[in-house]
Short mmCIF file of C-alpha atoms in Angstrom, two decimals:
data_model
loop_
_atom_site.label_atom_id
_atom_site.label_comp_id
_atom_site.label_asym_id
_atom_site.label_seq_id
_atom_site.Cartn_x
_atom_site.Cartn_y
_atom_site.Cartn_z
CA UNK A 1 161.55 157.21 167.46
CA UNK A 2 161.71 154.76 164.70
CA UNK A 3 162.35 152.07 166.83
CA UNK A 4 159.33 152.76 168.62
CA UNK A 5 157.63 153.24 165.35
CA UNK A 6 158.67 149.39 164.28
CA UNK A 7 158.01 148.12 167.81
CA UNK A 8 154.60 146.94 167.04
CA UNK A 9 155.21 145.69 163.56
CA UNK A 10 154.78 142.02 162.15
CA UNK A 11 157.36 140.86 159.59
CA UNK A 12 155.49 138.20 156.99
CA UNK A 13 156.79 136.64 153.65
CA UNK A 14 156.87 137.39 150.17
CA UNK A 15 154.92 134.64 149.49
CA UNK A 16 152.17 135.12 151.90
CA UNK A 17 152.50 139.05 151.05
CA UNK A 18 151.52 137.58 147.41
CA UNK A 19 148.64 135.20 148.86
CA UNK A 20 147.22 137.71 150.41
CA UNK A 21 147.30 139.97 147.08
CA UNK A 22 145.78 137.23 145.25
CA UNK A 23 143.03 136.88 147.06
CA UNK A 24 141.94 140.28 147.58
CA UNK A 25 142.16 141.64 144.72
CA UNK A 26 139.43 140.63 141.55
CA UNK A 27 140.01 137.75 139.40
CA UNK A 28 140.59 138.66 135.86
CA UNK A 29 137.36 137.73 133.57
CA UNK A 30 140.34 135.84 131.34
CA UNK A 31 139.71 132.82 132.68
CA UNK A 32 135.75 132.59 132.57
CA UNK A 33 136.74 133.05 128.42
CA UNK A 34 139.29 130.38 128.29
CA UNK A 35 136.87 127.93 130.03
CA UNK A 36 133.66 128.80 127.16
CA UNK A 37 137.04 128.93 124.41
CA UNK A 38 137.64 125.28 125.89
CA UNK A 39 134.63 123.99 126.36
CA UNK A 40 133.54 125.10 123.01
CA UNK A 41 136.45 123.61 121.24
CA UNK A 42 135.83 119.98 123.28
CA UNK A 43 132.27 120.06 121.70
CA UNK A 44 133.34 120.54 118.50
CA UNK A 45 135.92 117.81 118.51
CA UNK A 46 133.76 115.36 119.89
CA UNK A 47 130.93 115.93 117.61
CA UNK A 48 133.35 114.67 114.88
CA UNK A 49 134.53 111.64 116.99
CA UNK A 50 133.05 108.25 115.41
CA UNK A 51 132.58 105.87 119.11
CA UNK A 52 130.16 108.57 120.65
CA UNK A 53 126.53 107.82 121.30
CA UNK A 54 125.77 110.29 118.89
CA UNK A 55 127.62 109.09 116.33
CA UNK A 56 126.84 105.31 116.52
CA UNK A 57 122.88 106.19 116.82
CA UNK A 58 123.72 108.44 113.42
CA UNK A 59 125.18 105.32 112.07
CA UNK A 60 122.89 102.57 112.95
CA UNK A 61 120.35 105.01 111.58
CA UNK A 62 121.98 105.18 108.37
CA UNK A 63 122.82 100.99 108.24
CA UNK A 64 118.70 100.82 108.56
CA UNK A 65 117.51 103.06 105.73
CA UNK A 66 120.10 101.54 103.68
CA UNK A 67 118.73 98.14 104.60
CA UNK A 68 115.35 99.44 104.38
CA UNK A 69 116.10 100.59 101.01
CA UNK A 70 118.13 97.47 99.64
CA UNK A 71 115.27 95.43 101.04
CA UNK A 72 112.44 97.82 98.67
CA UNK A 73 114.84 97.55 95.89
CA UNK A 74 114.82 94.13 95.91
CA UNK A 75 110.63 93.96 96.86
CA UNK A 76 110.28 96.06 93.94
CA UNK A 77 112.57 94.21 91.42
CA UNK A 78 110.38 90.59 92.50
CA UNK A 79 107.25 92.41 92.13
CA UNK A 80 108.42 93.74 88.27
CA UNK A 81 109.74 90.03 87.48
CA UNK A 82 106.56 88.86 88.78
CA UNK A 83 104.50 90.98 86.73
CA UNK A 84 106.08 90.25 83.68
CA UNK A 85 106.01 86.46 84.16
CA UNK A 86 102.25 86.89 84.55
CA UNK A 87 102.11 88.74 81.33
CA UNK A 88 104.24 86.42 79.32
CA UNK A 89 101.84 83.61 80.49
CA UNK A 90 98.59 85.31 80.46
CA UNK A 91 99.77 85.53 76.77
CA UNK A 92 100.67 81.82 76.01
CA UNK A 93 97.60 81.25 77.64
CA UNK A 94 95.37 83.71 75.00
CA UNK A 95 97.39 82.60 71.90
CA UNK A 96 96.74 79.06 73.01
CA UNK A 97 93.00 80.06 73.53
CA UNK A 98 93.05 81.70 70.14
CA UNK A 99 94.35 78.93 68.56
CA UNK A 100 91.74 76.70 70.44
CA UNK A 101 88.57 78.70 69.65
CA UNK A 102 89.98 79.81 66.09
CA UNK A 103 89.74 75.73 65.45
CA UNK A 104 86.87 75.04 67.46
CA UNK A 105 84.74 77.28 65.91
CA UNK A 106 81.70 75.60 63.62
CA UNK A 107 82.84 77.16 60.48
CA UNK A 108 86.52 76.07 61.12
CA UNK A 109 84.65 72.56 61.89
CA UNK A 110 82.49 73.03 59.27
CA UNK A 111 85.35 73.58 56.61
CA UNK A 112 87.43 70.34 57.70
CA UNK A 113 84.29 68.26 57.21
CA UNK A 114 83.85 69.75 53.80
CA UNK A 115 87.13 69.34 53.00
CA UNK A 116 87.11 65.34 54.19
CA UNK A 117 84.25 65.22 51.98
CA UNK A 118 85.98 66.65 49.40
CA UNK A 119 88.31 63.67 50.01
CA UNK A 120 85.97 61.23 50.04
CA UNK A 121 84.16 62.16 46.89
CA UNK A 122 87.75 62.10 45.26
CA UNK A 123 88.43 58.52 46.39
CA UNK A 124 84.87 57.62 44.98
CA UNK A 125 85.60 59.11 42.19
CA UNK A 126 89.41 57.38 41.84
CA UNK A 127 86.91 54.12 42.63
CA UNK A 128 84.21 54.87 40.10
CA UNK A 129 86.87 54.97 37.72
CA UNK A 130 88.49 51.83 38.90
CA UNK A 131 84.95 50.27 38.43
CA UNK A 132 84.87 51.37 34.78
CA UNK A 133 87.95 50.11 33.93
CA UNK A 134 87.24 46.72 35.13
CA UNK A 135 84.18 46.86 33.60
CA UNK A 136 86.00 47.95 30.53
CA UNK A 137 88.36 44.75 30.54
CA UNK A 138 85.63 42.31 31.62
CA UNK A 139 83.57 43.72 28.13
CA UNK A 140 86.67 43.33 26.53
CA UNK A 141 87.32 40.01 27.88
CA UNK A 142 83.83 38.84 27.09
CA UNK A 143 84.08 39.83 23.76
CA UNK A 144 87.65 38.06 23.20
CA UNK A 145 85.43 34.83 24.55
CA UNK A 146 83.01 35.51 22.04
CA UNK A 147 84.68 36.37 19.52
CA UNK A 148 87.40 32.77 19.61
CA UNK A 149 84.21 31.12 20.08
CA UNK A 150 82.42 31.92 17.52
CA UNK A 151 85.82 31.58 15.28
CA UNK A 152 86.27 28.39 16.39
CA UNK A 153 82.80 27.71 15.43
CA UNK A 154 82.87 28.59 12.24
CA UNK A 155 86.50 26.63 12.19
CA UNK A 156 84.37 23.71 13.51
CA UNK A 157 82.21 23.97 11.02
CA UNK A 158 83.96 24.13 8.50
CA UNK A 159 85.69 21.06 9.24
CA UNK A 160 82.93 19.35 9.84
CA UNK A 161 81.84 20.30 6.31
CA UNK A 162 84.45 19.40 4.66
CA UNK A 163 84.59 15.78 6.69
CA UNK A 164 80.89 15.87 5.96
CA UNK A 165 81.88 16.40 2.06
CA UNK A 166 84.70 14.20 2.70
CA UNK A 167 82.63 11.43 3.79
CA UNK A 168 80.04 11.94 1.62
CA UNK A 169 82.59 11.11 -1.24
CA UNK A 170 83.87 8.32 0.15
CA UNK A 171 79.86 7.26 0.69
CA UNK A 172 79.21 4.50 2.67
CA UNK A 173 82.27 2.38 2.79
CA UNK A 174 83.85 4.97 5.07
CA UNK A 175 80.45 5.51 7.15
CA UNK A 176 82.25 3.75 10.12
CA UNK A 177 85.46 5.52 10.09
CA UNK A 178 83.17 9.21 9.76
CA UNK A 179 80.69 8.12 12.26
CA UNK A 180 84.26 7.36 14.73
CA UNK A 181 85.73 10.65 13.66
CA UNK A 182 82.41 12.50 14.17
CA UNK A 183 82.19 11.26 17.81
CA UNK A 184 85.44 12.25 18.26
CA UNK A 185 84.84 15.59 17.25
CA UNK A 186 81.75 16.07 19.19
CA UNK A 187 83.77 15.31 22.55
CA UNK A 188 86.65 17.47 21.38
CA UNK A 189 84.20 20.15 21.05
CA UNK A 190 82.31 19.41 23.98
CA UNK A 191 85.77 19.47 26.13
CA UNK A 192 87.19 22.94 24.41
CA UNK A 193 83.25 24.04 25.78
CA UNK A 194 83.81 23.40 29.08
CA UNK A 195 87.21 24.33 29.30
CA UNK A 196 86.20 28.04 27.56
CA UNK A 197 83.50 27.86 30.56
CA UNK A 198 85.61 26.60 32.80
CA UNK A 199 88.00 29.71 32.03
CA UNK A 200 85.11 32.23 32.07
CA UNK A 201 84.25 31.01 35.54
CA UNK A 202 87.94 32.19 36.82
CA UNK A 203 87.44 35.51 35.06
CA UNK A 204 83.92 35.48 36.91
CA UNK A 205 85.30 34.68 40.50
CA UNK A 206 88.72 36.71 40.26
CA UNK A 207 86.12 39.68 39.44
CA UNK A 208 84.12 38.96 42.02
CA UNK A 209 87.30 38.96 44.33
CA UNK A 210 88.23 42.18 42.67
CA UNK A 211 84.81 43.59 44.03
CA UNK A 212 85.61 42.07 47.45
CA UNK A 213 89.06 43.71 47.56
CA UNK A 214 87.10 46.80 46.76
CA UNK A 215 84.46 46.48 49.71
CA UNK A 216 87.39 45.78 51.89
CA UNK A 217 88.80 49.11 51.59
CA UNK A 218 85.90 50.76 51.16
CA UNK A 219 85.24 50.11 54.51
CA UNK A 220 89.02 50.26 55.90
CA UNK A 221 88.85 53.82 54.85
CA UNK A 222 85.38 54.23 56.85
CA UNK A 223 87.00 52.28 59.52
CA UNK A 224 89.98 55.00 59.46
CA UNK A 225 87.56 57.89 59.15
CA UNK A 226 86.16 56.62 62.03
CA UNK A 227 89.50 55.97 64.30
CA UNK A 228 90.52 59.82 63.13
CA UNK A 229 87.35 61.16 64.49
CA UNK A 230 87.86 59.08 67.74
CA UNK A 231 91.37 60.72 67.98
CA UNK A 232 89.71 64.06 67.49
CA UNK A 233 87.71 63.47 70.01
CA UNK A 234 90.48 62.18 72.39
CA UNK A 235 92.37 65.28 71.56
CA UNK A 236 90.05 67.33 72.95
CA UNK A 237 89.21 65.61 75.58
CA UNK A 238 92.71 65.93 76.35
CA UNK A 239 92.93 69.63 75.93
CA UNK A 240 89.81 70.06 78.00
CA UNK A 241 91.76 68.23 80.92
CA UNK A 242 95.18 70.63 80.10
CA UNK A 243 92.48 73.79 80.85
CA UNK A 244 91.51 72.05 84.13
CA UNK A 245 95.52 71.56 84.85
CA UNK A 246 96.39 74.85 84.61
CA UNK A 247 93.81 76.45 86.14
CA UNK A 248 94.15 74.09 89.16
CA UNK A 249 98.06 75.52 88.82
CA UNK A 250 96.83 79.00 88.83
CA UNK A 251 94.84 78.24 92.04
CA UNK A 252 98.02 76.86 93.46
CA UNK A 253 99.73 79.49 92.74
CA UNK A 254 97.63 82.13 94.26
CA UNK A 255 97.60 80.29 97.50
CA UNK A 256 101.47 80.37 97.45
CA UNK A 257 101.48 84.00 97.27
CA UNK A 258 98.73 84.81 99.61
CA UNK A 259 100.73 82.66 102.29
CA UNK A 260 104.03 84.39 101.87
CA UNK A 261 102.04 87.71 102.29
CA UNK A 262 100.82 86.15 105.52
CA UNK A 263 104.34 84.69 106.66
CA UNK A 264 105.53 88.33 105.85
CA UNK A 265 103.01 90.01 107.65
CA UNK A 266 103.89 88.00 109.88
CA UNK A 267 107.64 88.61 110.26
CA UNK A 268 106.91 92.36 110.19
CA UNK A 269 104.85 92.19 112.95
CA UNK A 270 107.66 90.06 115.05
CA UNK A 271 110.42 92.60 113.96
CA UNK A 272 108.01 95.39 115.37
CA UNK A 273 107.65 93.68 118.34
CA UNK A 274 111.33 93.07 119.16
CA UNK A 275 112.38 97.23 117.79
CA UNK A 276 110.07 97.80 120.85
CA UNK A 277 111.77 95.81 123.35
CA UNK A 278 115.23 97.15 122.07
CA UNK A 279 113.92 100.76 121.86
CA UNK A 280 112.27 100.01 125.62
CA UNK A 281 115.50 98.43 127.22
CA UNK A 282 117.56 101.75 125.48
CA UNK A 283 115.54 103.87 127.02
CA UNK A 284 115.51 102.00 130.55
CA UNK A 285 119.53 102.23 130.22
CA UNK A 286 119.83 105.60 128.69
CA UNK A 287 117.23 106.67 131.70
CA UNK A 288 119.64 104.62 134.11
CA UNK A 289 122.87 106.13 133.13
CA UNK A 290 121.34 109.75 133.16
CA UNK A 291 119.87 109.01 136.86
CA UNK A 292 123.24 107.64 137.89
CA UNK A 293 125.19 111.12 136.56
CA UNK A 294 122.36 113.55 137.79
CA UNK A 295 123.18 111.40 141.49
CA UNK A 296 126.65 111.93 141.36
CA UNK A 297 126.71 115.66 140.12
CA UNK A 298 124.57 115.71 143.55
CA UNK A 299 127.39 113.73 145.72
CA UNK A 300 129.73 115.48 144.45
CA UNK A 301 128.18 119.31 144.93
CA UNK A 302 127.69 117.61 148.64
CA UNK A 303 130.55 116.73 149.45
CA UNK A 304 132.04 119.57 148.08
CA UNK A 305 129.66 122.04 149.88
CA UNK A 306 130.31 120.17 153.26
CA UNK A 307 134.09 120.64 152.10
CA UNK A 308 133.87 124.48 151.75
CA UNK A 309 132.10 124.58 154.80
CA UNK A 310 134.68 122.57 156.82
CA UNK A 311 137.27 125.09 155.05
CA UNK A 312 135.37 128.05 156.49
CA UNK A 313 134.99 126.76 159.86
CA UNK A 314 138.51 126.01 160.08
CA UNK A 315 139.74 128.85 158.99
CA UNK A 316 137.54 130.52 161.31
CA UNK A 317 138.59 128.94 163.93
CA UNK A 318 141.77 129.42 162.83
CA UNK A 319 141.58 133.07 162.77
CA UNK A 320 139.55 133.39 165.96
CA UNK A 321 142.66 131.42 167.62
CA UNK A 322 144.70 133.85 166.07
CA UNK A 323 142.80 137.07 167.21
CA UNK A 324 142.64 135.37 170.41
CA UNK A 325 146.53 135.24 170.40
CA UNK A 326 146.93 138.71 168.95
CA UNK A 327 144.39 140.45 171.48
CA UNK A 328 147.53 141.75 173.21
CA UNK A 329 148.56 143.02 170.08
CA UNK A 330 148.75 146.81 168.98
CA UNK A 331 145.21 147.57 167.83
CA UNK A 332 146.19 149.06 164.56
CA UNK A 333 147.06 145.65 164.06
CA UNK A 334 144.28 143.98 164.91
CA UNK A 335 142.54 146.87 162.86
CA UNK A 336 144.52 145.19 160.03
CA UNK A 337 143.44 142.08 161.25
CA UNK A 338 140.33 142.79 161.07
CA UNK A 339 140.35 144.15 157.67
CA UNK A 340 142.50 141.33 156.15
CA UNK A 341 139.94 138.92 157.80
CA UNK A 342 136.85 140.85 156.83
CA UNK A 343 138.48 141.06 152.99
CA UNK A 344 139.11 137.89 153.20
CA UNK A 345 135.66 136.80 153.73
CA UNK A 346 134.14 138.95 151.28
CA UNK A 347 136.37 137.17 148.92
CA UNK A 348 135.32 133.67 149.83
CA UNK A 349 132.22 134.80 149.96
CA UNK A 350 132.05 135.79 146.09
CA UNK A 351 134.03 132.80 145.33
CA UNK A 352 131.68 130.62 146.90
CA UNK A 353 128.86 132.78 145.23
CA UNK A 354 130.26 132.57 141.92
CA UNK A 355 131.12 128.84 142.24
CA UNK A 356 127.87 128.17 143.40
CA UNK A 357 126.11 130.16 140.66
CA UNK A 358 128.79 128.32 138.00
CA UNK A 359 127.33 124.94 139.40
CA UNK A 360 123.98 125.89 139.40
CA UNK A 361 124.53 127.06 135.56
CA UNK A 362 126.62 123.95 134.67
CA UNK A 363 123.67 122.08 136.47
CA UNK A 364 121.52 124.06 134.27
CA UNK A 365 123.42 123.45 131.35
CA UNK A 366 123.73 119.82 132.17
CA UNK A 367 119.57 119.22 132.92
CA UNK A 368 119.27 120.91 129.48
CA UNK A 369 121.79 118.82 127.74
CA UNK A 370 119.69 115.68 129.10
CA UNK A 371 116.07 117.03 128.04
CA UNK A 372 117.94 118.40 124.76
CA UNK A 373 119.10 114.47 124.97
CA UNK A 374 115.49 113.03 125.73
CA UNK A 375 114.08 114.88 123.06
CA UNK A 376 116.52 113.81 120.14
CA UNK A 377 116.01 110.38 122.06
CA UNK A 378 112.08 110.94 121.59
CA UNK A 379 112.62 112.34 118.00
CA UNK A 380 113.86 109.48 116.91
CA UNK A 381 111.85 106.95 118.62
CA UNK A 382 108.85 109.21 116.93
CA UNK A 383 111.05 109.24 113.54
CA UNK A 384 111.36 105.06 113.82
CA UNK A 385 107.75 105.06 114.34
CA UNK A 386 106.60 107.29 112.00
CA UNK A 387 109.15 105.46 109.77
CA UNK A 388 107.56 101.74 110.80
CA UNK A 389 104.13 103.18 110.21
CA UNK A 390 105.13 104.28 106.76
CA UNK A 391 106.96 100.94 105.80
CA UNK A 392 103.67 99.26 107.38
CA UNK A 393 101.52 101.50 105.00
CA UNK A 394 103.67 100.56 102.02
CA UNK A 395 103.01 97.35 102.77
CA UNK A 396 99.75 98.19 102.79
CA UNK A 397 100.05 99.95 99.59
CA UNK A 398 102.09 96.50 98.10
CA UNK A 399 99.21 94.36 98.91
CA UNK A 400 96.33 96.44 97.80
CA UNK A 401 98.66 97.38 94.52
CA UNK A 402 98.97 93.51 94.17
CA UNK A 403 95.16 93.04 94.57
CA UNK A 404 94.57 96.17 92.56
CA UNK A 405 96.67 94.14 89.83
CA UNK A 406 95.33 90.84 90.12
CA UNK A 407 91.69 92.52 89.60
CA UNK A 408 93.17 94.57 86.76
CA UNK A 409 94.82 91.46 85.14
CA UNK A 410 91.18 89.87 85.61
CA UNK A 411 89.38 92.84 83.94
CA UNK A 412 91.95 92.82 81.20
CA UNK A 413 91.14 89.03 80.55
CA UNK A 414 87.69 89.65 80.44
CA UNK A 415 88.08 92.78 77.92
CA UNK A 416 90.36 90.57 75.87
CA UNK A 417 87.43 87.93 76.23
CA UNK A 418 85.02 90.74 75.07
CA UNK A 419 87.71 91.90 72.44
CA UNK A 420 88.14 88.30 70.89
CA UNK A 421 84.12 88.38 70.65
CA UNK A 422 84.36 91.85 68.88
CA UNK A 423 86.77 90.65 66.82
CA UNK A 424 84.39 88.15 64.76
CA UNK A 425 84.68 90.15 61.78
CA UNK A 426 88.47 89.93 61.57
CA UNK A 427 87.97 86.27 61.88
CA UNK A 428 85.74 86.10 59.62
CA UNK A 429 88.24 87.65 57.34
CA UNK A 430 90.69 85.44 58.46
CA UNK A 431 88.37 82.96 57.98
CA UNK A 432 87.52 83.32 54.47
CA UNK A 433 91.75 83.63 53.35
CA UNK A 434 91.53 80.31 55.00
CA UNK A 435 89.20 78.92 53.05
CA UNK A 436 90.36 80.11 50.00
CA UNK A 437 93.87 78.77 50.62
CA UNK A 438 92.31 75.21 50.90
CA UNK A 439 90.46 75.34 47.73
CA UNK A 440 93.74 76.64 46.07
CA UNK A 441 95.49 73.18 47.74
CA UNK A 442 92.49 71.40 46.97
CA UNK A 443 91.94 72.68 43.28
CA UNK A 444 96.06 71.74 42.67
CA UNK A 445 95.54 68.56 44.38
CA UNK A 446 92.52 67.73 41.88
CA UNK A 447 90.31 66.99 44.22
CA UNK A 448 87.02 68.61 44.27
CA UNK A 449 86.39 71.86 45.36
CA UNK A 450 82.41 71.85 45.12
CA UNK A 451 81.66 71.03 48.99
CA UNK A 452 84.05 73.31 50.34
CA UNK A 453 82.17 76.09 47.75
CA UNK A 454 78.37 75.32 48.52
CA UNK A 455 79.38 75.88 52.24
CA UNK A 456 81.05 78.72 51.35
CA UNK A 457 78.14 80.08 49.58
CA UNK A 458 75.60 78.67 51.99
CA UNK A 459 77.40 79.46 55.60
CA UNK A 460 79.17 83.22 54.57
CA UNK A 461 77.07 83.86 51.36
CA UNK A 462 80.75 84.29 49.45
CA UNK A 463 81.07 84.57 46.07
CA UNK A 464 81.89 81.16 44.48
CA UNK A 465 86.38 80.85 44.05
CA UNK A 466 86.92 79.84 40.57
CA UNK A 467 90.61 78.43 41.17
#
């Protein structure tokens, strides 16, 4: 009985026994947690790898704020040196303009005239007094003259009397030798005459040369007056053509910056220009690469769809070759059969469902990865633009700042202008310990401190300095 119970039985292996469990019964949801556990872990690890296109993108981001940044830094420290180098010489430039008005003014003028009159009336006095002294000596002189003349007159005379007495004692016998001696006398006296005149005319021309010498420098001094004015005048003249100079430089110097602006405009533009092409040709690349991996994914699930279906058709075949075989067989077993085969494609069936729906959600999660990857792509081609249109704006903002300052510097020029007009009474102050300080040179000097007072009173309507 048991042999006829084991007639119609089919011995098969461990192993296949084991197959066979496998595949019928359900997969344990184990492994669908490992794969998220490993996937998950993957992501992490490369987020923190640093030759990723993440991470070099993250990078070269970084290198170009910082270069963005060094390059305002440095915009920023030019523009402060610049600004203060236009300070320090927009104040040269008003001392220097101070200096120039202070002096050019008409009472300034007005003072050095009085004060070279001043000077002149002191050398006319030093010659006045020169004058009187020679005058002095020539009375003196003339009254020397006289005076040896007249006692050599009287010494004459009374020679001559006593000769005359002489002679008249001695009568006529010594009329001869009288008459001889008298002649004599008479020439002596007629010589020591023209001699004494003779004398008085070299005291009369070495005076006259005296007066000469006198004239001479007299008009030297005019002569200098004259050359110091012309030097003045030269002097000016030359500081009128130093004005011109500079503000020829200043023209200069303004074209030099308005044609870097334009050369940097310029070079702005061109490195906006080529960004574009590099952002372009990324994008082309980035676009290529994605359409190349989508196209594979898509061979791939082909070729592994048409492998599954080969798979099923051979194993149906297979099993229809086998049922063919087995028809002869007992029909519990081809009941089994059957069953095993029917089991068997249920269980294919889910797999294929479930690996279908696993691509179709790693397709999902793949298209999603590439828009999530188009839109950081488009974030930051917005955040470089919106980062270009703000360094364009500072730009902007430099140049109008710089124009904003230039018009400023103007306007403070012109209120400094307007300030050194308002500023007349301080001057005047000024002014006045000015004048004062001269008279107290002038007054210690000696000279004369009456011009430099009448225009004083007559100009400011000061009180007369006493020194």
């Amino acid at each position: 009985m048991a042999d006829m119970s084991l007639r119609g039985a089919t011995c098969i292996s461990r192993a296949h026994l084991d197959s066979i469990r496998s595949k019928v019964l359900e997969p344990h949801d184990d492994y669908n947690t490992e794969r998220l556990r490993l996937k998950a872990l993957s992501d992490e690890r490369a987020s923190k790898w640093p030759n990723t296109l993440q991470a070099g993108r993250a990078r070269k981001e970084r290198a170009r704020l910082e270069r963005a940044a060094a390059e305002e830094n440095e915009r920023i420290e030019a523009d402060a040196l610049e600004a203060t180098l236009q300070a320090e010489n927009r104040r040269v430039q008003i001392e220097r303009a101070n200096k120039v008005l202070f002096d050019e003014t008409d009472k300034v003028k007005t003072l050095h005239g009085k004060m070279l009159e001043s000077d002149a009336i002191k050398e006319n006095e030093a010659l006045v007094a020169y004058k009187k002294q020679i005058a002095v000596l020539r009375k003196a002189q003339d009254a020397a003259f006289v005076e040896q003349q007249r006692q050599a007159l009287e010494a004459a005379d009374a020679v001559e009397l006593k000769k005359y007495e002489e002679a008249r004692q001695r009568a006529m016998q010594q009329r001869d030798a009288q008459n001889k001696q008298l002649d004599e006398l008479k020439a002596k006296i007629l010589a020591e005459r023209a001699a004494d005149k003779k004398e008085g005319q070299l005291l009369k021309e070495r005076a006259e040369k005296e007066a000469a010498d006198l004239r001479a420098k007299e008009l030297a001094r005019i002569a200098k007056s004259k050359e110091h004015n012309e030097a003045t005048r030269a002097a000016n003249q030359a500081l009128q053509a130093f004005k011109l100079k500079e503000l020829e430089r200043q023209k200069e110097q303004e074209r030099a910056i308005e044609a870097y602006s334009t050369k940097k405009a310029n070079q702005m533009a061109e490195r906006a220009e080529h960004e574009a092409k590099k952002r372009a040709q990324k994008e082309a690349e980035r676009k290529r690469i994605a359409d190349a991996m989508e196209q594979n994914y898509i061979n791939w699930h082909t070729k592994e769809e048409q492998l599954l279906e080969r798979d099923v058709a051979a194993e149906e075949a297979r099993k229809a070759a086998a049922q063919e075989a087995q028809r002869q067989r007992r029909a519990q077993q081809a009941q089994a059969a059957a069953d095993f085969n029917r089991l068997q494609l249920q269980r294919k069936a889910e797999q294929k469902a479930r690996s279908l729906a696993e691509d179709a959600m790693f397709a999902a999660a793949w298209q999603q990865r590439v828009k999530e990857l188009k839109e950081e792509e488009g974030a930051e081609a917005a955040e470089r633009l919106a980062e270009a249109k703000k360094l364009m704006e500072f730009q902007k903002h430099q140049v109008l700042m710089k124009s904003k300052r230039k018009a400023a510097a103007k306007m403070e020029e012109l209120q400094e202008a307007a300030q050194i007009q308002l500023s007349l009474k301080d001057q005047d102050d000024i002014f006045k310990q000015y004048a004062n300080e001269c008279i107290n040179e002038y007054a210690s000097r000696g000279n004369t401190t009456v011009p430099l007072q009448r225009m004083l009173n007559k100009k400011e309507g000061l009180q007369p300095f006493m020194p």
